[in-house]
mmCIF file of C-alpha atoms in Angstrom:
data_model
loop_
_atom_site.group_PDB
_atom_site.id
_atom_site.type_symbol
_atom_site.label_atom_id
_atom_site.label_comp_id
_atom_site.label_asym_id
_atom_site.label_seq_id
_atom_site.Cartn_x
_atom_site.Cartn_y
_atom_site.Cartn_z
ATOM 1 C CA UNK A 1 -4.769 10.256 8.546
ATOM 2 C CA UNK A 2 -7.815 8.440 9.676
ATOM 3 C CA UNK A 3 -8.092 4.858 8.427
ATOM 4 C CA UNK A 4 -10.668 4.896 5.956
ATOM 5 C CA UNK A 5 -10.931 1.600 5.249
ATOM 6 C CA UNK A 6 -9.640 -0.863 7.276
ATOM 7 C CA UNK A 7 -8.614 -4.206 5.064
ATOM 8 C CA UNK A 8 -7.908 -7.029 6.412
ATOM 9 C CA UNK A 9 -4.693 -8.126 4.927
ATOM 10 C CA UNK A 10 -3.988 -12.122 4.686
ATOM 11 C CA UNK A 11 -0.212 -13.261 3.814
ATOM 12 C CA UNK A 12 1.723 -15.670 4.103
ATOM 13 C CA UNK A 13 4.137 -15.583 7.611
ATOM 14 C CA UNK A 14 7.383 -15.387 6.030
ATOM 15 C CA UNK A 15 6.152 -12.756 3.356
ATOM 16 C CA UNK A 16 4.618 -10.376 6.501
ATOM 17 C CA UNK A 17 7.964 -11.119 8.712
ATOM 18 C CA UNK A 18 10.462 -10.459 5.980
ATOM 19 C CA UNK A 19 8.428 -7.265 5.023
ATOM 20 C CA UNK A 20 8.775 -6.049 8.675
ATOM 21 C CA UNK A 21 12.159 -5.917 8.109
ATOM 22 C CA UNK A 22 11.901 -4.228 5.141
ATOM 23 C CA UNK A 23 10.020 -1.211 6.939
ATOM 24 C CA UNK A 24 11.997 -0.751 9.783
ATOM 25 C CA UNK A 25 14.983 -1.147 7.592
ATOM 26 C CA UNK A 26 13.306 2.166 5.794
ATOM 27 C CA UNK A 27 12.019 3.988 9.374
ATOM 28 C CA UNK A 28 8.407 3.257 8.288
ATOM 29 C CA UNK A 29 5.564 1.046 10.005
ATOM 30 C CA UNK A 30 4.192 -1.967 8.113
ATOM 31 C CA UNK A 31 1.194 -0.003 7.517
ATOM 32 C CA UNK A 32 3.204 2.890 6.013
ATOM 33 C CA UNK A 33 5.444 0.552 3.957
ATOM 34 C CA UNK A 34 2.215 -0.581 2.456
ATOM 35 C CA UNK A 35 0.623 2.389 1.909
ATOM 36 C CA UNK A 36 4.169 4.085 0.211
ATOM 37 C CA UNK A 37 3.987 0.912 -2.035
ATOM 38 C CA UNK A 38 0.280 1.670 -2.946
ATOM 39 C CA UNK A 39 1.450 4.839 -3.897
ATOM 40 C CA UNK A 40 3.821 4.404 -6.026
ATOM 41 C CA UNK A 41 2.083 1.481 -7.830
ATOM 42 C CA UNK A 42 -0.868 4.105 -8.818
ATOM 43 C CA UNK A 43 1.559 6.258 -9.713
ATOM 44 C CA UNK A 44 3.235 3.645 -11.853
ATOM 45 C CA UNK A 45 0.146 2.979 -13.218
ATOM 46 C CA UNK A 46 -1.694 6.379 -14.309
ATOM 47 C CA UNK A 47 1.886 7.155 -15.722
ATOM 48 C CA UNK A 48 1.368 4.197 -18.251
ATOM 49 C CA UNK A 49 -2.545 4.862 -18.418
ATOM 50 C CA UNK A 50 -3.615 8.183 -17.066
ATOM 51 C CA UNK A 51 -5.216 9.746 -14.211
ATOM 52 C CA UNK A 52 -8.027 7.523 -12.292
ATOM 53 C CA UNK A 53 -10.970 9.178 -12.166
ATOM 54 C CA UNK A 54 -12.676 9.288 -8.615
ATOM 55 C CA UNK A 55 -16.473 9.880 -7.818
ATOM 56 C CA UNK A 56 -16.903 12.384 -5.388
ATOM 57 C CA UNK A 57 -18.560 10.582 -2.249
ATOM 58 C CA UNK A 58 -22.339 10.655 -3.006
ATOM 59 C CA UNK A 59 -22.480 10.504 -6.645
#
């Protein structure tokens, strides 16, 4: 998937270089560590407070 839109992310050293361990320990990237995470946090949260509604681009 494209990146549709790039963030840059600021953290602390330690955080970032104990999180790369993390996602090799788990065969992903950082960037796919991240985005698994972001996952299951929306998840997490339309299970407690239902679906998010997204606008269609150009409404």
């Amino acid at each position: 998937m494209a990146q549709a839109n790039p963030y840059p992310l600021r953290v602390d050293r330690a955080i970032m270089d104990k999180f790369k361990v993390v996602a090799a320990e788990n065969g992903r990237s950082v960037n796919k560590e991240i985005e698994m995470l972001m996952k299951r946090a929306i998840a997490n949260y339309e299970r407690d407070n239902g679906p998010i509604a997204i606008p269609a681009l150009g409404e």
